[in-house]
PDB file of C-alpha atoms in Angstrom:
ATOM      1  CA  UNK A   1     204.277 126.790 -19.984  1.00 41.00           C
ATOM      2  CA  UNK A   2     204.362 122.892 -20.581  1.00 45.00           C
ATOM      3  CA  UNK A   3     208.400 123.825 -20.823  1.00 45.00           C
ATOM      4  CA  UNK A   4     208.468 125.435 -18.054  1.00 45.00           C
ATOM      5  CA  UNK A   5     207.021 122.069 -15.412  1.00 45.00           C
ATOM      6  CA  UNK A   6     208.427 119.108 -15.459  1.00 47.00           C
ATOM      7  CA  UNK A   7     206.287 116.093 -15.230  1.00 45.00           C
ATOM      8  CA  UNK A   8     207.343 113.032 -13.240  1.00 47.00           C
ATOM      9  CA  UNK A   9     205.062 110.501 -12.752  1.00 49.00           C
ATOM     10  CA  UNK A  10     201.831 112.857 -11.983  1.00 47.00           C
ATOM     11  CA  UNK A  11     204.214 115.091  -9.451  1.00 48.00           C
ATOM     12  CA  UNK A  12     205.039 118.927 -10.933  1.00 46.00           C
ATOM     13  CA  UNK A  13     208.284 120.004 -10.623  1.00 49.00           C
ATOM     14  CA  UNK A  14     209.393 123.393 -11.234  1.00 56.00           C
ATOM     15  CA  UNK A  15     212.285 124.054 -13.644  1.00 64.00           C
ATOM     16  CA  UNK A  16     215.615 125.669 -12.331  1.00 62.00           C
ATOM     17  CA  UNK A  17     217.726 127.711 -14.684  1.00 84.00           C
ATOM     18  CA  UNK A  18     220.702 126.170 -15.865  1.00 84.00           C
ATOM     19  CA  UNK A  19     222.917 128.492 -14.095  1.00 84.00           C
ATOM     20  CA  UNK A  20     221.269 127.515 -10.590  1.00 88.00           C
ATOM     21  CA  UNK A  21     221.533 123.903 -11.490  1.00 88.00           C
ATOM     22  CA  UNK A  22     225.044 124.196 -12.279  1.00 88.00           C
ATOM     23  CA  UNK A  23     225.567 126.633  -9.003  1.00 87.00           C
ATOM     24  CA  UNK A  24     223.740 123.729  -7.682  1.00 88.00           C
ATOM     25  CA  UNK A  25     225.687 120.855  -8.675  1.00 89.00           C
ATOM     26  CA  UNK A  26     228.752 122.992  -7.589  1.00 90.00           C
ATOM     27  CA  UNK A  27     228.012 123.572  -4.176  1.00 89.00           C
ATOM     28  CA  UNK A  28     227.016 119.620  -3.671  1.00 92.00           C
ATOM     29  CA  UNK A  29     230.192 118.606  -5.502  1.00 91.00           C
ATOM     30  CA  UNK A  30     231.847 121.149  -3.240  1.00 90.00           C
ATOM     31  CA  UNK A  31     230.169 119.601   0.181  1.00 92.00           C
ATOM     32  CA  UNK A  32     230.681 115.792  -1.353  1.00 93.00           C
ATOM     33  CA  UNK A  33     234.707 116.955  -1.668  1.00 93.00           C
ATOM     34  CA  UNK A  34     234.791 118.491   1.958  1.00 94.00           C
ATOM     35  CA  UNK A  35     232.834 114.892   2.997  1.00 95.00           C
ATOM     36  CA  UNK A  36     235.058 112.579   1.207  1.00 95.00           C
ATOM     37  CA  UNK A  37     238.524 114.540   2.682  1.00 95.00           C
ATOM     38  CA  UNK A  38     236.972 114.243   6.067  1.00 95.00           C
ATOM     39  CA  UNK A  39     236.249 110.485   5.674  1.00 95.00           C
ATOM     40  CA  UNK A  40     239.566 109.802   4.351  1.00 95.00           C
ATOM     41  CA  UNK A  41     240.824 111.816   6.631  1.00 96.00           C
ATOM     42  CA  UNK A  42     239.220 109.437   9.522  1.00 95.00           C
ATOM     43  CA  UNK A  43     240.339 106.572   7.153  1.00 96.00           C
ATOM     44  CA  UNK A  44     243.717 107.477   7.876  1.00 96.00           C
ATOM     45  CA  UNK A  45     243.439 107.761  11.312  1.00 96.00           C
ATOM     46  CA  UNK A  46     241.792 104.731  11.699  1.00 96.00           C
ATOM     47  CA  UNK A  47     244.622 102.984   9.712  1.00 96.00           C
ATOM     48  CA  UNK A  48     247.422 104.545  11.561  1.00 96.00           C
ATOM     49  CA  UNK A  49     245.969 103.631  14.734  1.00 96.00           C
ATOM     50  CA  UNK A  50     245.370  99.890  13.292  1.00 96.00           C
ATOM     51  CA  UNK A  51     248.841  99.986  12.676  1.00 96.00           C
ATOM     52  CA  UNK A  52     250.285 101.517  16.057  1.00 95.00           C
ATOM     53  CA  UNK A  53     247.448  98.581  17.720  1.00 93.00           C
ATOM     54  CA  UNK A  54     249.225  95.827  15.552  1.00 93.00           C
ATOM     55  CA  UNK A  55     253.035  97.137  16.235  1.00 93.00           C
ATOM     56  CA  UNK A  56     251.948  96.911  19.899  1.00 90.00           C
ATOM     57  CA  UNK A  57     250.374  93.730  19.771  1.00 89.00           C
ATOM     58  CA  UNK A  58     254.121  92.220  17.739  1.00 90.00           C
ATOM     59  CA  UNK A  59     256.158  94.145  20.485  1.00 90.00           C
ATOM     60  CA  UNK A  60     254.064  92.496  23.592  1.00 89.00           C
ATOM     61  CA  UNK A  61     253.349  88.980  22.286  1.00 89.00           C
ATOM     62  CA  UNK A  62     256.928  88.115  21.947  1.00 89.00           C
ATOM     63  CA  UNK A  63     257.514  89.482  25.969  1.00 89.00           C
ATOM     64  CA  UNK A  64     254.081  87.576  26.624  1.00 87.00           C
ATOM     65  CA  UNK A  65     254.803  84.521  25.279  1.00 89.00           C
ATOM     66  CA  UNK A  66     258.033  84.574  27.355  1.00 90.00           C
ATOM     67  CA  UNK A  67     256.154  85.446  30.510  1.00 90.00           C
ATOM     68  CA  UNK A  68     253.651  82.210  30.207  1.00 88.00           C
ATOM     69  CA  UNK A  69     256.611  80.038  29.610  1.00 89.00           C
ATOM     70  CA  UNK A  70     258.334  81.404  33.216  1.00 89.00           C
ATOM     71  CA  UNK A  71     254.625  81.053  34.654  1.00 88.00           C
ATOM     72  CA  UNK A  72     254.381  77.624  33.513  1.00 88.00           C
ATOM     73  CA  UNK A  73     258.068  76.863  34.255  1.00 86.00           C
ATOM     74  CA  UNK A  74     257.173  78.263  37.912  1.00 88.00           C
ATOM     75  CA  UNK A  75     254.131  76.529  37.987  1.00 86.00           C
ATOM     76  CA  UNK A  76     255.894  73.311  37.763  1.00 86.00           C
ATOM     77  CA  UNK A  77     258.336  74.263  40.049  1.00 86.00           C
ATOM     78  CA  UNK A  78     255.524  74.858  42.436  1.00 85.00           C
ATOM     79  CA  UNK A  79     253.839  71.168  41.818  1.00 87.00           C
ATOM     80  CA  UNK A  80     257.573  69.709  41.950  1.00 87.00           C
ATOM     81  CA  UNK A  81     257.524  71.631  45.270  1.00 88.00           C
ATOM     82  CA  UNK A  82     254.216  70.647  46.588  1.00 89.00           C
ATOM     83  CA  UNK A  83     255.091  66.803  45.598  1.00 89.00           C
ATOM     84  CA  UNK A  84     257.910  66.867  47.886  1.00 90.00           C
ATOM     85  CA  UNK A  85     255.717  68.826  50.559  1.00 89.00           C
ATOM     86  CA  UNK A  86     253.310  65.655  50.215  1.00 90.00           C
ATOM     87  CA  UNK A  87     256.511  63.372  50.550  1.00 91.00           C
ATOM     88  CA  UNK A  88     257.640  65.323  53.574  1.00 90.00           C
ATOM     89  CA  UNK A  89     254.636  65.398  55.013  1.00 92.00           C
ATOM     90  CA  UNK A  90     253.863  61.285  54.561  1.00 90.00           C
ATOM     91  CA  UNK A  91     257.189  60.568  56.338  1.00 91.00           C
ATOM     92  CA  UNK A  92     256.306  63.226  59.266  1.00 89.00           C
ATOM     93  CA  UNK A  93     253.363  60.668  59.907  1.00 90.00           C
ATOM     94  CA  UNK A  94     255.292  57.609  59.467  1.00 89.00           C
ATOM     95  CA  UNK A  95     258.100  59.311  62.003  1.00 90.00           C
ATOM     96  CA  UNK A  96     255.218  60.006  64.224  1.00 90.00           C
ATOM     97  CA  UNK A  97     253.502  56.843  64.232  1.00 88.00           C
ATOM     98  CA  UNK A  98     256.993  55.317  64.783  1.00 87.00           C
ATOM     99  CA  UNK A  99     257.246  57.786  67.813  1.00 86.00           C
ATOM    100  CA  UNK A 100     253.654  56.834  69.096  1.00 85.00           C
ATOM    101  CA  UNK A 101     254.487  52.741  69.161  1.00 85.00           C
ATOM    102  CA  UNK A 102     257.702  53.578  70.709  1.00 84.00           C
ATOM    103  CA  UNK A 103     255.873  56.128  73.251  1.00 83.00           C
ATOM    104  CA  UNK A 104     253.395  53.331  74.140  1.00 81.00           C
ATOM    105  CA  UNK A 105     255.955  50.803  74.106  1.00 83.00           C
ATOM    106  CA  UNK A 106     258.001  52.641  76.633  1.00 80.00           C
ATOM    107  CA  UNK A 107     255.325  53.821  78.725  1.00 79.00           C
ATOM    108  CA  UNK A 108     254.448  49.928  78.994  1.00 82.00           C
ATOM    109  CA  UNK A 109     258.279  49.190  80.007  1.00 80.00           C
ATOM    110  CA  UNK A 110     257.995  52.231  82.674  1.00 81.00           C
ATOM    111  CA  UNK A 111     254.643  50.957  83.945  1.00 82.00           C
ATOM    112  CA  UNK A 112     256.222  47.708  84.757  1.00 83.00           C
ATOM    113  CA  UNK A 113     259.164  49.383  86.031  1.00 82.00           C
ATOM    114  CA  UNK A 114     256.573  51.063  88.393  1.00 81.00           C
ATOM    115  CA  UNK A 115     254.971  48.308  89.492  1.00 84.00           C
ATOM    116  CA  UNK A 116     258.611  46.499  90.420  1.00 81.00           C
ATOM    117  CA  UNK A 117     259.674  49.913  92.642  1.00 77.00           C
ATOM    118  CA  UNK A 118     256.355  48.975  94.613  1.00 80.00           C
ATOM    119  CA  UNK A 119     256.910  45.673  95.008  1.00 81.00           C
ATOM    120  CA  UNK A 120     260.659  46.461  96.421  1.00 81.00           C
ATOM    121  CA  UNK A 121     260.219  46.425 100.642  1.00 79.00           C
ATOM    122  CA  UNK A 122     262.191  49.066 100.992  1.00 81.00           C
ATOM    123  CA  UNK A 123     262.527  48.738 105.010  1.00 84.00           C
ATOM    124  CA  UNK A 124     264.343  45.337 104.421  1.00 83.00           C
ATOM    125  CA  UNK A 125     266.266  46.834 101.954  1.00 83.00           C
ATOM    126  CA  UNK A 126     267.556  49.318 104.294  1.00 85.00           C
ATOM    127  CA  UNK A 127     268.119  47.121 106.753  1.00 87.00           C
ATOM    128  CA  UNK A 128     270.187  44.904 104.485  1.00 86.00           C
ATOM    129  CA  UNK A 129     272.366  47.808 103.739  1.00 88.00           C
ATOM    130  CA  UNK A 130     273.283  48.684 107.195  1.00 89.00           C
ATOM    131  CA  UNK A 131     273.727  44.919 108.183  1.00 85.00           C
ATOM    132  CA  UNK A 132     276.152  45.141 104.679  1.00 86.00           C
ATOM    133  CA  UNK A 133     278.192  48.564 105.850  1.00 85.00           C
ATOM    134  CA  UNK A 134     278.307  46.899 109.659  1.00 86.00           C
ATOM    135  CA  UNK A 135     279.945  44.482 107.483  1.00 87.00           C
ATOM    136  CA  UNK A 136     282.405  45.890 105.024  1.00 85.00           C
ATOM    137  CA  UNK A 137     283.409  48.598 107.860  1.00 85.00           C
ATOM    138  CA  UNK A 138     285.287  46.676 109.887  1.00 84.00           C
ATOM    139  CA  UNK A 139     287.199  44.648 106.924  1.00 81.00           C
ATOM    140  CA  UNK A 140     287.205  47.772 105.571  1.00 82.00           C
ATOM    141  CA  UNK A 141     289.659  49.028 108.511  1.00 83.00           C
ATOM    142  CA  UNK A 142     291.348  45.708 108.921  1.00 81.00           C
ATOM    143  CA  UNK A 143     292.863  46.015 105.266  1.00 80.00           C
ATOM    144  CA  UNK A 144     293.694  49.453 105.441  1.00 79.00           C
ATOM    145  CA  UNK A 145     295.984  48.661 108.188  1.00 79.00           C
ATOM    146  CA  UNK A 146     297.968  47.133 105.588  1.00 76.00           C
ATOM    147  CA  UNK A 147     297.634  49.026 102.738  1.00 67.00           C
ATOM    148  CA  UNK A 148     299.634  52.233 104.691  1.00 58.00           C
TER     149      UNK A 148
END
């Protein structure tokens, strides 16, 4: 019976017949086959989709690389635009300044102008004008006698 138990470190275990170890060993071998097709079977997928990942990634980055560099070449369009905006804009407010002297400058001249209408005695004026056309009207006559 000592044949029959095998001893391992103080545990009993009982023996198997050869042809049950071997129908065993068979049906692990069997399920370790069927594991290692399915894992290279996953390999494979997982290396043809590396591959499709990294024949995208060398179609796009060319395409990519070429869309930055019109970004970038826009982008400096933009500043090159926004420089001449500021330019614009700084001789807007020099113009306008100009405008505002000139404004205040005029409206000094026109206040002065103002003043001189009130000062004009307009009554005296008018009477000047008729004692002028009593005037001229009667020359006025004489030498168109002679100019028929």
């Amino acid at each position: 019976m000592a044949d029959d138990k095998l001893t391992n470190g103080g545990d009993n275990y009982s023996s198997v017949s050869v042809e049950q170890n071997e129908e065993l060993q068979t049906g692990i071998l069997g399920e370790l086959q069927k594991m290692q097709k399915k894992t290279l079977m996953y390999q494979r997928i997982t290396a043809g989709l590396v591959l499709v990942f990294v024949i995208a990634v060398l179609c796009v980055v060319p395409s990519l690389l070429k869309t930055l560099e019109a970004v970038r070449y826009t982008l400096e369009g933009v500043d090159a635009a926004v420089v001449e905006a500021n330019s614009a804009i700084g001789q807007a407010e020099a113009t306008m300044k100009d405008l505002s002297d000139f404004v205040g400058t005029a409206g000094s001249d026109l206040e002065e102008v103002v003043t001189s209408f009130q000062e004009i005695d307009f009554d005296s004026l008018n009477n000047a004008i008729k004692n002028l056309d009593a005037t001229v009207k009667p020359l006025a006559e004489f030498f168109g006698r002679f100019g028929r």
